[in-house]
């Protein structure tokens, strides 16, 4: 059985690493540290770019990925990021689950997501996220 990686997008957890990276870039760009510590400036630059790279590639690390916040949800069922599905909660209607298939109407269009290959607890969690607009109980 396949398993999802769930990631709640949170402003604070997203902002802290980026603030650290921006600070390191600021320090290295303006060479706030003395000239004799030029290796330290280069290290700050490398660390900043590594933090940024890790931050923005985090969604690509997992094959089956669900990210959500209070406005919407993104579901990826395989490695192909072009097949990601993003839904805004305000347009979701009549959500139901039958045999691992989540059916709903999104912007008055019927949609189905086949999750029959995934664990039951993950199917229930995705269903709960869709019905409760991103708030887990």
mmCIF file of C-alpha atoms in Angstrom, residues 14 18 24 29 44 62 64 73 79 81 85 89 109 127:
data_model
loop_
_atom_site.group_PDB
_atom_site.id
_atom_site.type_symbol
_atom_site.label_atom_id
_atom_site.label_comp_id
_atom_site.label_asym_id
_atom_site.label_seq_id
_atom_site.Cartn_x
_atom_site.Cartn_y
_atom_site.Cartn_z
ATOM 1 C CA UNK A 14 8.033 28.821 5.695
ATOM 2 C CA UNK A 18 13.929 32.036 4.182
ATOM 3 C CA UNK A 24 23.131 35.187 5.253
ATOM 4 C CA UNK A 29 26.802 40.521 -0.249
ATOM 5 C CA UNK A 44 27.429 32.307 4.276
ATOM 6 C CA UNK A 62 8.277 12.570 -2.221
ATOM 7 C CA UNK A 64 3.019 10.851 -3.212
ATOM 8 C CA UNK A 73 -4.954 21.583 -1.133
ATOM 9 C CA UNK A 79 6.432 11.857 -9.455
ATOM 10 C CA UNK A 81 4.607 17.373 -11.080
ATOM 11 C CA UNK A 85 -4.061 18.673 -8.755
ATOM 12 C CA UNK A 89 -11.706 24.812 -0.679
ATOM 13 C CA UNK A 109 -17.500 20.081 -12.665
ATOM 14 C CA UNK A 127 -11.214 13.176 2.775
#
